[in-house]
C-alpha positions as a Markdown table, in Angstrom:
| # | Residue | x | y | z |
|---|---|---|---|---|
| 1 | Asp | 96.2 | 100.3 | 110.5 |
| 2 | Asn | 93.7 | 101.4 | 107.8 |
| 3 | Leu | 92.3 | 104.9 | 107.3 |
| 4 | Gly | 90.0 | 105.9 | 104.5 |
| 5 | Leu | 87.9 | 108.8 | 103.4 |
| 6 | Arg | 85.4 | 108.9 | 100.5 |
| 7 | Val | 83.3 | 111.8 | 99.4 |
| 8 | Glu | 80.6 | 111.5 | 96.7 |
| 9 | Arg | 78.3 | 114.1 | 95.3 |
| 10 | Asp | 75.4 | 113.6 | 92.8 |
| 11 | Leu | 75.3 | 116.6 | 90.5 |
| 12 | Asn | 72.7 | 115.5 | 88.0 |
| 13 | Gly | 73.9 | 118.2 | 85.6 |
| 14 | Thr | 73.5 | 118.1 | 81.8 |
| 15 | His | 76.9 | 116.6 | 81.3 |
| 16 | Met | 78.4 | 116.2 | 84.8 |
| 17 | Lys | 76.4 | 113.5 | 86.7 |
| 18 | Asn | 78.6 | 112.5 | 89.6 |
| 19 | Ile | 82.0 | 113.1 | 91.2 |
| 20 | Glu | 83.8 | 110.9 | 93.8 |
| 21 | Ala | 87.0 | 111.4 | 95.7 |
| 22 | Gln | 88.9 | 108.9 | 97.8 |
| 23 | Ala | 92.0 | 109.0 | 100.0 |
| 24 | Tyr | 93.5 | 106.2 | 102.1 |
| 25 | Tyr | 96.4 | 105.3 | 104.3 |
| 26 | Asn | 97.4 | 101.6 | 105.1 |
| 27 | Tyr | 100.2 | 100.4 | 107.3 |
| 28 | Val | 101.2 | 96.7 | 107.8 |
| 29 | Asp | 103.8 | 95.8 | 110.5 |
| 30 | His | 104.3 | 92.1 | 110.1 |
| 31 | Val | 106.5 | 89.9 | 112.4 |
| 32 | Met | 107.5 | 86.4 | 111.4 |
| 33 | Asp | 109.5 | 84.2 | 113.8 |
| 34 | Asn | 110.3 | 80.6 | 114.6 |
| 35 | Tyr | 109.4 | 80.4 | 118.2 |
| 36 | Ser | 106.2 | 82.3 | 119.2 |
| 37 | Leu | 103.7 | 79.9 | 117.7 |
| 38 | Arg | 105.6 | 76.6 | 118.5 |
| 39 | Ala | 108.4 | 75.4 | 120.7 |
| 40 | Phe | 111.7 | 76.5 | 119.4 |
| 41 | Thr | 113.9 | 73.7 | 118.0 |
| 42 | Pro | 117.5 | 74.6 | 117.0 |
| 43 | Thr | 118.7 | 73.5 | 113.5 |
| 44 | Ala | 122.0 | 73.6 | 111.8 |
| 45 | Thr | 120.9 | 76.5 | 109.5 |
| 46 | Met | 118.9 | 78.3 | 112.2 |
| 47 | Pro | 120.5 | 77.6 | 115.7 |
| 48 | Asn | 118.9 | 80.6 | 117.4 |
| 49 | Arg | 115.5 | 82.3 | 117.7 |
| 50 | Ser | 115.2 | 84.3 | 114.6 |
| 51 | Val | 112.8 | 87.1 | 113.5 |
| 52 | Ser | 112.0 | 88.9 | 110.2 |
| 53 | Asn | 109.9 | 92.1 | 110.6 |
| 54 | Pro | 109.0 | 93.8 | 107.3 |
| 55 | Asp | 106.5 | 96.7 | 107.1 |
| 56 | Arg | 104.7 | 98.5 | 104.3 |
| 57 | Arg | 103.2 | 102.0 | 104.3 |
| 58 | Thr | 100.7 | 102.7 | 101.5 |
| 59 | Thr | 99.2 | 106.1 | 100.8 |
| 60 | Gly | 97.0 | 107.0 | 97.8 |
| 61 | Gly | 93.9 | 108.6 | 96.4 |
| 62 | Lys | 91.5 | 108.6 | 93.5 |
| 63 | Leu | 89.2 | 111.1 | 91.8 |
| 64 | Thr | 86.5 | 110.1 | 89.3 |
| 65 | Ala | 83.7 | 111.8 | 87.4 |
| 66 | Asp | 80.7 | 110.3 | 85.6 |
| 67 | Leu | 79.7 | 112.2 | 82.4 |
| 68 | Ala | 76.9 | 112.0 | 79.9 |
| 69 | Phe | 76.6 | 113.5 | 76.4 |
| 70 | Gly | 73.0 | 113.0 | 75.4 |
| 71 | Glu | 71.2 | 109.8 | 75.9 |
| 72 | Arg | 73.6 | 107.6 | 73.9 |
| 73 | Val | 77.1 | 108.5 | 75.3 |
| 74 | Ala | 78.3 | 108.0 | 78.9 |
| 75 | Ala | 81.8 | 108.3 | 80.2 |
| 76 | Thr | 83.8 | 107.9 | 83.4 |
| 77 | Ile | 87.1 | 109.7 | 83.7 |
| 78 | Gly | 89.6 | 109.8 | 86.5 |
| 79 | Ile | 93.1 | 110.0 | 88.0 |
| 80 | Asp | 94.7 | 108.0 | 90.8 |
| 81 | Leu | 97.9 | 107.9 | 92.8 |
| 82 | Gln | 99.5 | 105.4 | 95.1 |
| 83 | Glu | 102.9 | 105.2 | 96.9 |
| 84 | Asn | 104.4 | 102.2 | 98.7 |
| 85 | Arg | 107.4 | 102.3 | 101.1 |
| 86 | His | 108.9 | 99.1 | 102.4 |
| 87 | Thr | 111.3 | 98.6 | 105.2 |
| 88 | Leu | 112.8 | 95.6 | 106.9 |
| 89 | Arg | 114.6 | 94.7 | 110.1 |
| 90 | Ser | 115.6 | 91.2 | 111.2 |
| 91 | Ser | 117.5 | 89.3 | 113.8 |
| 92 | Met | 119.2 | 85.9 | 113.6 |
| 93 | Asn | 119.6 | 85.8 | 117.4 |
| 94 | Gln | 116.6 | 87.4 | 119.1 |
| 95 | Ser | 117.9 | 86.6 | 122.6 |
| 96 | Ser | 121.1 | 88.7 | 122.2 |
| 97 | Met | 120.0 | 91.1 | 119.4 |
| 98 | Pro | 116.3 | 91.8 | 119.8 |
| 99 | Tyr | 114.7 | 93.1 | 116.6 |
| 100 | Glu | 112.7 | 95.7 | 118.5 |
| 101 | Ser | 115.9 | 97.7 | 119.2 |
| 102 | Met | 117.0 | 97.7 | 115.5 |
| 103 | Ala | 116.4 | 100.6 | 113.1 |
| 104 | Arg | 114.1 | 99.9 | 110.1 |
| 105 | Val | 116.0 | 100.0 | 106.8 |
| 106 | Glu | 114.2 | 100.9 | 103.6 |
| 107 | Asp | 114.5 | 98.2 | 100.9 |
| 108 | Gly | 112.2 | 99.5 | 98.2 |
| 109 | Arg | 109.9 | 102.4 | 97.2 |
| 110 | Phe | 107.1 | 102.3 | 94.5 |
| 111 | Arg | 105.0 | 105.1 | 93.1 |
| 112 | Asn | 102.2 | 105.0 | 90.4 |
| 113 | Ala | 100.2 | 107.9 | 88.9 |
| 114 | Gly | 97.5 | 107.0 | 86.4 |
| 115 | Ala | 94.8 | 108.6 | 84.3 |
| 116 | Phe | 91.9 | 106.6 | 82.8 |
| 117 | Ala | 88.7 | 107.0 | 80.8 |
| 118 | Glu | 85.9 | 104.6 | 79.9 |
| 119 | Phe | 83.2 | 105.4 | 77.3 |
| 120 | Ser | 79.9 | 103.7 | 76.4 |
| 121 | Leu | 78.2 | 104.4 | 73.1 |
| 122 | Ala | 74.7 | 103.1 | 72.4 |
| 123 | Thr | 74.4 | 102.0 | 68.7 |
| 124 | Gly | 70.8 | 101.7 | 67.6 |
| 125 | Thr | 68.2 | 100.3 | 70.0 |
| 126 | Ser | 70.0 | 97.2 | 71.1 |
| 127 | Gly | 73.8 | 97.6 | 70.7 |
| 128 | Arg | 76.6 | 99.2 | 72.8 |
| 129 | Val | 80.3 | 99.9 | 72.2 |
| 130 | Val | 82.3 | 100.1 | 75.4 |
| 131 | Thr | 85.9 | 101.3 | 75.3 |
| 132 | Gly | 88.5 | 102.3 | 77.8 |
| 133 | Leu | 92.1 | 103.7 | 78.0 |
| 134 | Arg | 94.5 | 103.9 | 80.9 |
| 135 | Val | 98.0 | 105.5 | 81.1 |
| 136 | Asp | 100.3 | 104.8 | 84.1 |
| 137 | Asp | 103.6 | 106.5 | 85.1 |
| 138 | Trp | 105.5 | 104.1 | 87.3 |
| 139 | Tyr | 108.5 | 104.8 | 89.5 |
| 140 | Ala | 110.5 | 102.2 | 91.5 |
| 141 | Glu | 113.7 | 102.5 | 93.6 |
| 142 | Asp | 115.9 | 99.7 | 94.9 |
| 143 | Ser | 117.0 | 100.9 | 98.3 |
| 144 | Arg | 119.0 | 97.7 | 99.3 |
| 145 | Glu | 122.7 | 98.3 | 99.9 |
| 146 | Met | 123.5 | 94.7 | 100.7 |
| 147 | Leu | 121.9 | 91.3 | 99.8 |
| 148 | Ser | 121.9 | 88.0 | 101.6 |
| 149 | Val | 123.4 | 85.1 | 99.7 |
| 150 | Gly | 123.4 | 82.0 | 101.8 |
| 151 | Met | 124.9 | 83.0 | 105.2 |
| 152 | Ser | 126.9 | 85.9 | 103.6 |
| 153 | Lys | 126.2 | 89.6 | 102.9 |
| 154 | Val | 127.2 | 90.9 | 99.5 |
| 155 | Pro | 126.9 | 94.3 | 97.8 |
| 156 | Asn | 123.6 | 94.8 | 95.8 |
| 157 | Pro | 124.5 | 95.3 | 92.1 |
| 158 | Thr | 121.4 | 97.6 | 91.6 |
| 159 | Ala | 121.7 | 99.5 | 94.9 |
| 160 | Gly | 120.1 | 103.0 | 94.5 |
| 161 | Glu | 118.9 | 102.4 | 91.0 |
| 162 | Glu | 115.6 | 103.9 | 89.9 |
| 163 | Arg | 113.1 | 102.9 | 87.2 |
| 164 | Asn | 110.7 | 105.2 | 85.4 |
| 165 | Glu | 108.3 | 103.7 | 82.9 |
| 166 | Thr | 105.1 | 104.8 | 81.2 |
| 167 | Leu | 102.6 | 101.9 | 80.6 |
| 168 | Val | 99.5 | 102.0 | 78.5 |
| 169 | Gly | 96.4 | 99.8 | 78.5 |
| 170 | Gly | 93.1 | 99.8 | 76.7 |
| 171 | Phe | 90.1 | 97.7 | 75.6 |
| 172 | Gly | 87.1 | 97.7 | 73.3 |
| 173 | Arg | 84.0 | 95.6 | 73.5 |
| 174 | Tyr | 80.8 | 95.4 | 71.5 |
| 175 | Glu | 77.5 | 94.2 | 73.1 |
| 176 | Arg | 74.3 | 93.4 | 71.3 |
| 177 | Asp | 70.8 | 92.4 | 72.6 |
| 178 | Leu | 68.9 | 90.3 | 70.2 |
| 179 | Asn | 65.3 | 91.3 | 69.5 |
| 180 | Thr | 64.1 | 87.7 | 68.9 |
| 181 | Ala | 65.3 | 86.3 | 72.2 |
| 182 | Pro | 66.4 | 87.4 | 75.7 |
| 183 | Leu | 70.0 | 87.0 | 74.6 |
| 184 | Thr | 73.0 | 89.3 | 74.8 |
| 185 | Leu | 76.2 | 88.7 | 72.7 |
| 186 | Tyr | 79.5 | 90.4 | 73.3 |
| 187 | Ala | 83.1 | 90.3 | 72.0 |
| 188 | Gly | 86.1 | 92.4 | 72.9 |
| 189 | Val | 89.8 | 92.9 | 72.8 |
| 190 | Gly | 92.1 | 94.4 | 75.4 |
| 191 | Arg | 95.7 | 95.0 | 76.1 |
| 192 | Val | 97.3 | 95.8 | 79.5 |
| 193 | Glu | 100.9 | 96.4 | 80.6 |
| 194 | Arg | 101.7 | 95.4 | 84.2 |
| 195 | Phe | 104.7 | 96.8 | 86.1 |
| 196 | Pro | 106.4 | 94.2 | 88.4 |
| 197 | Asp | 105.5 | 94.5 | 92.0 |
| 198 | Tyr | 107.6 | 94.5 | 95.2 |
| 199 | Trp | 107.7 | 90.7 | 95.5 |
| 200 | Glu | 108.9 | 90.3 | 91.9 |
| 201 | Leu | 111.5 | 93.0 | 92.0 |
| 202 | Val | 113.1 | 93.5 | 95.4 |
| 203 | Ser | 111.8 | 91.1 | 98.0 |
| 204 | Ala | 114.3 | 89.0 | 99.9 |
| 205 | Gly | 115.8 | 86.2 | 97.9 |
| 206 | Lys | 114.6 | 87.2 | 94.5 |
| 207 | Glu | 117.4 | 87.2 | 91.8 |
| 208 | Ser | 117.5 | 87.1 | 88.0 |
| 209 | Ala | 119.1 | 84.3 | 86.0 |
| 210 | Asp | 122.3 | 86.4 | 85.4 |
| 211 | Ser | 122.3 | 88.8 | 88.5 |
| 212 | Leu | 121.9 | 88.8 | 92.2 |
| 213 | Ser | 119.1 | 91.3 | 91.8 |
| 214 | Ala | 115.8 | 91.0 | 89.9 |
| 215 | Phe | 115.3 | 94.8 | 89.7 |
| 216 | His | 115.5 | 94.8 | 85.9 |
| 217 | Thr | 112.5 | 92.4 | 85.4 |
| 218 | Arg | 110.5 | 93.7 | 82.5 |
| 219 | Pro | 106.7 | 94.6 | 82.7 |
| 220 | Glu | 104.1 | 92.0 | 81.5 |
| 221 | Lys | 102.2 | 92.9 | 78.3 |
| 222 | Thr | 99.0 | 91.0 | 77.8 |
| 223 | Thr | 96.7 | 91.1 | 74.7 |
| 224 | Gln | 93.4 | 89.2 | 75.2 |
| 225 | Leu | 90.3 | 88.4 | 73.1 |
| 226 | Asp | 87.0 | 87.7 | 74.8 |
| 227 | Ala | 83.6 | 86.5 | 73.6 |
| 228 | Gly | 80.5 | 85.3 | 75.2 |
| 229 | Leu | 76.7 | 85.4 | 75.6 |
| 230 | Val | 74.1 | 85.9 | 78.3 |
| 231 | Tyr | 70.6 | 84.4 | 78.2 |
| 232 | Thr | 67.9 | 85.4 | 80.7 |
| 233 | Ala | 64.4 | 84.0 | 80.7 |
| 234 | Glu | 61.7 | 83.3 | 83.2 |
| 235 | Arg | 62.7 | 79.8 | 84.2 |
| 236 | Val | 66.2 | 79.5 | 82.8 |
| 237 | Ser | 69.3 | 81.6 | 82.5 |
| 238 | Phe | 72.8 | 80.8 | 81.4 |
| 239 | Ser | 76.0 | 82.5 | 80.3 |
| 240 | Thr | 79.2 | 81.4 | 78.6 |
| 241 | Ser | 82.5 | 83.2 | 78.0 |
| 242 | Leu | 85.7 | 82.3 | 76.2 |
| 243 | Phe | 89.1 | 84.0 | 76.2 |
| 244 | Tyr | 92.5 | 83.7 | 74.5 |
| 245 | Ser | 95.5 | 85.8 | 75.7 |
| 246 | Asp | 99.0 | 86.3 | 74.4 |
| 247 | Val | 101.4 | 87.4 | 77.1 |
| 248 | Gln | 104.8 | 88.9 | 76.3 |
| 249 | Asp | 107.3 | 89.0 | 79.2 |
| 250 | Tyr | 105.2 | 87.0 | 81.6 |
| 251 | Ile | 106.8 | 87.3 | 85.0 |
| 252 | Leu | 107.6 | 83.7 | 86.1 |
| 253 | Ile | 109.0 | 82.9 | 89.5 |
| 254 | Gln | 111.2 | 79.9 | 89.6 |
| 255 | Ser | 112.5 | 78.3 | 92.8 |
| 256 | Asn | 115.3 | 75.8 | 93.3 |
| 257 | Tyr | 117.2 | 77.4 | 90.3 |
| 258 | Val | 120.8 | 76.3 | 90.0 |
| 259 | Lys | 123.4 | 79.1 | 90.0 |
| 260 | Gly | 126.9 | 77.7 | 90.3 |
| 261 | Thr | 127.1 | 75.7 | 93.5 |
| 262 | Arg | 123.9 | 77.0 | 95.1 |
| 263 | Arg | 120.1 | 77.0 | 94.5 |
| 264 | Thr | 118.0 | 80.1 | 94.7 |
| 265 | Thr | 114.7 | 81.7 | 93.6 |
| 266 | Ile | 114.6 | 84.0 | 90.5 |
| 267 | Ser | 112.2 | 86.2 | 88.6 |
| 268 | Arg | 112.4 | 85.9 | 84.8 |
| 269 | Asn | 110.4 | 86.9 | 81.8 |
| 270 | Val | 108.9 | 84.3 | 79.4 |
| 271 | Asp | 106.4 | 84.5 | 76.6 |
| 272 | Ala | 103.2 | 82.6 | 77.2 |
| 273 | Thr | 99.6 | 82.0 | 76.0 |
| 274 | Thr | 96.5 | 81.2 | 78.0 |
| 275 | Trp | 93.0 | 80.2 | 76.9 |
| 276 | Gly | 89.9 | 79.0 | 78.6 |
| 277 | Gly | 86.3 | 79.6 | 79.3 |
| 278 | Glu | 83.5 | 79.2 | 81.8 |
| 279 | Ala | 79.7 | 78.5 | 81.7 |
| 280 | Asp | 77.0 | 78.8 | 84.3 |
| 281 | Ala | 73.3 | 78.0 | 84.2 |
| 282 | Val | 70.3 | 78.3 | 86.5 |
| 283 | Tyr | 67.1 | 76.3 | 85.9 |
| 284 | Ala | 63.9 | 76.6 | 87.9 |
| 285 | Leu | 62.4 | 73.1 | 88.2 |
| 286 | Leu | 59.6 | 74.4 | 90.4 |
| 287 | Pro | 58.8 | 77.8 | 91.9 |
| 288 | Ser | 60.6 | 76.8 | 95.0 |
| 289 | Val | 63.3 | 74.5 | 93.5 |
| 290 | Arg | 66.2 | 75.4 | 91.2 |
| 291 | Val | 69.2 | 73.7 | 89.8 |
| 292 | Thr | 72.5 | 75.6 | 89.3 |
| 293 | Gly | 75.7 | 74.5 | 87.5 |
| 294 | Thr | 79.1 | 75.9 | 86.5 |
| 295 | Leu | 82.0 | 74.7 | 84.4 |
| 296 | Ala | 85.4 | 76.4 | 84.2 |
| 297 | Tyr | 88.7 | 75.5 | 82.5 |
| 298 | Thr | 92.0 | 77.4 | 81.9 |
| 299 | Gln | 95.1 | 76.2 | 80.1 |
| 300 | Gly | 98.4 | 78.0 | 79.8 |
| 301 | His | 101.5 | 77.4 | 77.7 |
| 302 | Asn | 105.1 | 78.6 | 78.3 |
| 303 | Leu | 106.3 | 79.4 | 74.8 |
| 304 | Thr | 109.9 | 80.2 | 75.9 |
| 305 | Asp | 110.4 | 76.9 | 77.6 |
| 306 | Glu | 108.0 | 74.9 | 75.4 |
| 307 | Ala | 106.3 | 73.6 | 78.5 |
| 308 | Pro | 103.0 | 74.0 | 80.4 |
| 309 | Leu | 102.5 | 77.4 | 82.2 |
| 310 | Ala | 102.7 | 76.7 | 85.9 |
| 311 | Gln | 100.0 | 77.4 | 88.5 |
| 312 | Met | 97.0 | 76.8 | 86.2 |
| 313 | Pro | 93.8 | 75.5 | 87.8 |
| 314 | Pro | 92.3 | 72.2 | 86.4 |
| 315 | Leu | 88.9 | 71.6 | 85.0 |
| 316 | Glu | 86.2 | 72.3 | 87.6 |
| 317 | Ala | 82.4 | 71.7 | 87.7 |
| 318 | Arg | 79.8 | 72.5 | 90.3 |
| 319 | Leu | 76.2 | 71.3 | 90.6 |
| 320 | Gly | 73.8 | 72.7 | 93.1 |
| 321 | Leu | 70.2 | 72.2 | 94.2 |
| 322 | Asp | 68.4 | 75.0 | 96.1 |
| 323 | Tyr | 65.0 | 74.9 | 97.8 |
| 324 | Val | 63.3 | 78.0 | 99.1 |
| 325 | Arg | 59.7 | 78.0 | 100.5 |
| 326 | Gly | 58.4 | 80.6 | 102.9 |
| 327 | Ala | 60.8 | 81.0 | 105.8 |
| 328 | Trp | 62.7 | 77.8 | 105.1 |
| 329 | Ser | 65.6 | 77.1 | 102.7 |
| 330 | Ala | 67.9 | 74.2 | 102.0 |
| 331 | Gly | 70.7 | 73.5 | 99.5 |
| 332 | Ala | 73.1 | 70.8 | 98.3 |
| 333 | Leu | 76.4 | 71.4 | 96.4 |
| 334 | Val | 78.7 | 69.0 | 94.6 |
| 335 | Arg | 82.1 | 70.3 | 93.6 |
| 336 | Ser | 84.2 | 68.1 | 91.3 |
| 337 | Val | 87.7 | 68.9 | 90.2 |
| 338 | Ala | 89.7 | 66.9 | 87.6 |
| 339 | Asp | 93.3 | 65.8 | 87.9 |
| 340 | Gln | 96.0 | 68.3 | 87.0 |
| 341 | Asp | 98.8 | 66.7 | 85.0 |
| 342 | Arg | 100.0 | 69.9 | 83.3 |
| 343 | Tyr | 102.6 | 71.2 | 85.7 |
| 344 | Val | 106.3 | 72.3 | 85.9 |
| 345 | Val | 107.9 | 71.7 | 89.3 |
| 346 | Asn | 109.4 | 74.8 | 91.0 |
| 347 | Gln | 107.8 | 77.2 | 88.6 |
| 348 | Gly | 104.9 | 79.6 | 89.3 |
| 349 | Asn | 104.3 | 83.1 | 90.7 |
| 350 | Ile | 104.7 | 85.0 | 93.9 |
| 351 | Val | 101.7 | 83.1 | 95.5 |
| 352 | Gly | 102.8 | 79.5 | 94.9 |
| 353 | Gln | 104.9 | 77.0 | 92.9 |
| 354 | Asp | 103.9 | 73.8 | 91.1 |
| 355 | Leu | 104.7 | 70.9 | 93.4 |
| 356 | Gly | 103.8 | 68.1 | 91.0 |
| 357 | Pro | 100.6 | 66.5 | 89.7 |
| 358 | Thr | 97.4 | 66.9 | 91.7 |
| 359 | Ala | 94.7 | 64.2 | 92.1 |
| 360 | Gly | 91.1 | 65.1 | 91.3 |
| 361 | Phe | 88.5 | 65.1 | 94.0 |
| 362 | Thr | 84.7 | 65.5 | 94.6 |
| 363 | Val | 83.3 | 67.2 | 97.6 |
| 364 | Phe | 79.7 | 67.3 | 98.8 |
| 365 | Ser | 78.2 | 70.0 | 101.1 |
| 366 | Leu | 74.7 | 70.6 | 102.6 |
| 367 | Asn | 73.1 | 73.7 | 104.1 |
| 368 | Gly | 69.7 | 74.8 | 105.5 |
| 369 | Gly | 68.2 | 78.1 | 106.8 |
| 370 | Trp | 65.3 | 79.7 | 108.5 |
| 371 | Arg | 64.3 | 83.4 | 108.2 |
| 372 | Ser | 62.0 | 85.0 | 110.8 |
| 373 | Arg | 59.5 | 87.8 | 110.1 |
| 374 | Ala | 61.7 | 90.2 | 112.0 |
| 375 | Gly | 64.5 | 89.7 | 109.5 |
| 376 | Met | 66.7 | 87.3 | 111.5 |
| 377 | Leu | 68.3 | 84.6 | 109.3 |
| 378 | Leu | 69.7 | 81.4 | 110.9 |
| 379 | Thr | 71.7 | 79.1 | 108.6 |
| 380 | Ala | 73.7 | 76.0 | 109.2 |
| 381 | Gly | 75.5 | 73.4 | 107.2 |
| 382 | Val | 78.2 | 70.8 | 106.7 |
| 383 | Asp | 81.0 | 71.2 | 104.2 |
| 384 | Asn | 83.0 | 68.2 | 102.9 |
| 385 | Leu | 80.3 | 65.9 | 104.1 |
| 386 | Phe | 82.2 | 62.7 | 103.5 |
| 387 | Asp | 85.5 | 64.0 | 105.1 |
| 388 | Arg | 87.5 | 63.8 | 101.9 |
| 389 | Ala | 91.2 | 64.4 | 102.2 |
| 390 | Tyr | 92.2 | 66.6 | 99.3 |
| 391 | Ala | 94.4 | 69.5 | 98.2 |
| 392 | Glu | 93.9 | 72.2 | 95.6 |
| 393 | His | 96.5 | 72.3 | 92.7 |
| 394 | Leu | 97.1 | 75.9 | 93.5 |
| 395 | Ser | 98.3 | 75.1 | 97.0 |
| 396 | Arg | 101.4 | 76.0 | 99.0 |
| 397 | Gly | 103.9 | 73.4 | 100.1 |
| 398 | Gly | 104.2 | 72.6 | 103.8 |
| 399 | Ala | 107.1 | 74.2 | 105.6 |
| 400 | Met | 109.9 | 72.1 | 107.1 |
| 401 | Val | 109.4 | 72.5 | 110.8 |
| 402 | Ser | 111.3 | 70.3 | 113.4 |
| 403 | Gly | 109.0 | 67.9 | 115.1 |
| 404 | Tyr | 106.3 | 68.1 | 112.4 |
| 405 | Glu | 105.7 | 66.0 | 109.3 |
| 406 | Gln | 106.3 | 68.1 | 106.2 |
| 407 | Thr | 103.4 | 67.8 | 103.6 |
| 408 | Thr | 103.8 | 68.1 | 99.9 |
| 409 | Lys | 100.7 | 70.2 | 99.6 |
| 410 | Val | 98.6 | 71.7 | 102.4 |
| 411 | Asn | 95.3 | 69.9 | 102.5 |
| 412 | Glu | 91.9 | 71.6 | 102.7 |
| 413 | Pro | 89.7 | 71.2 | 105.8 |
| 414 | Gly | 87.9 | 67.9 | 106.4 |
| 415 | Arg | 84.3 | 67.7 | 107.4 |
| 416 | Ser | 83.3 | 71.1 | 108.8 |
| 417 | Leu | 80.1 | 72.0 | 110.6 |
| 418 | Trp | 79.1 | 75.7 | 110.7 |
| 419 | Met | 76.3 | 77.9 | 111.8 |
| 420 | Lys | 75.6 | 81.6 | 111.1 |
| 421 | Leu | 73.2 | 84.1 | 112.5 |
| 422 | Asp | 72.3 | 87.3 | 110.6 |
| 423 | Leu | 70.5 | 90.1 | 112.4 |
| 424 | Lys | 69.4 | 93.3 | 110.6 |
| 425 | Phe | 68.4 | 96.4 | 112.6 |
């Protein structure tokens, strides 16, 4: 369930230009089981129909104002607030103990109140300085009384504990338009502190290296340098950007971690660096034909373990050809991704873990379209034209399900035909 309200008013005053207020309510009630989407097959570790039913209630709001101080200084200031409440109920035997009859038990609560400001200062006729600052007050509570360890329930060592932390982030960037060419250069530095989220602190199965609870996982602190350029002319445009970041207390999720005689999943802090860049270009061969291209690469290093940083995407390039003339359009796209041999098995983040090396691949796609005078747009195409079997490096592992072959990585779709119709009234 999602409810939202936004109110915006243009004031056009001398200093106060615009104000905006938002409020929202979101509720997610999620049921996971081992029987409703497939035939139930008993196993030694799960002999009965089982259900896990977490929910999450989110409420929050935001208030911002756009300001101006003369023609050279503009600013945006604001405050925001968000609160999350998580509960969980589950059944290891749905037939005799249905989850619907169980009470929901709160396992965690988070609250964040923040204030922020961004300023833009024009320097001369072609330069700009943009700066920003944000301060957040974080609160988290571990509401779990008991934890599941294997098939047993044990007391939670951080039951009822609360955390209050104030985190600060900010950035500064200088932009300059050259007078001799349609070129903009920019460079900036920023620092952000990120509080661990629910999945890194209190979600089921998360521990630390020396405790059954990960509730004391420290916030991430990232300092990043950015630089780039943007060129825009009549027939050609391109942009490039580079970055380097130093991350203190990066939150690493590690699965299959050995603790005594068992294996589990832990959250732990490591120091890391990442660097990379991207470039994209558009060139008009003819008034109706243009070529597009992009190139992107990111590399990460885990300084604590002296190893690659897990869950980093490999080098990727895209080359496209677009044709538009009158009501007709057509396009072709080639996407090529290199091998990824920088990996650490069983390490990653809350989204996924490195499963091993990943082979490179190249995928071709075609599309075409027709637009009527009435505004109707009909498009169709084929993705993965040659039906290539491939998986992204940032891919989940296949689950072990009785009667199904378990895959190391979940493959992307094969050849796919699609058609879309857009109507505007």
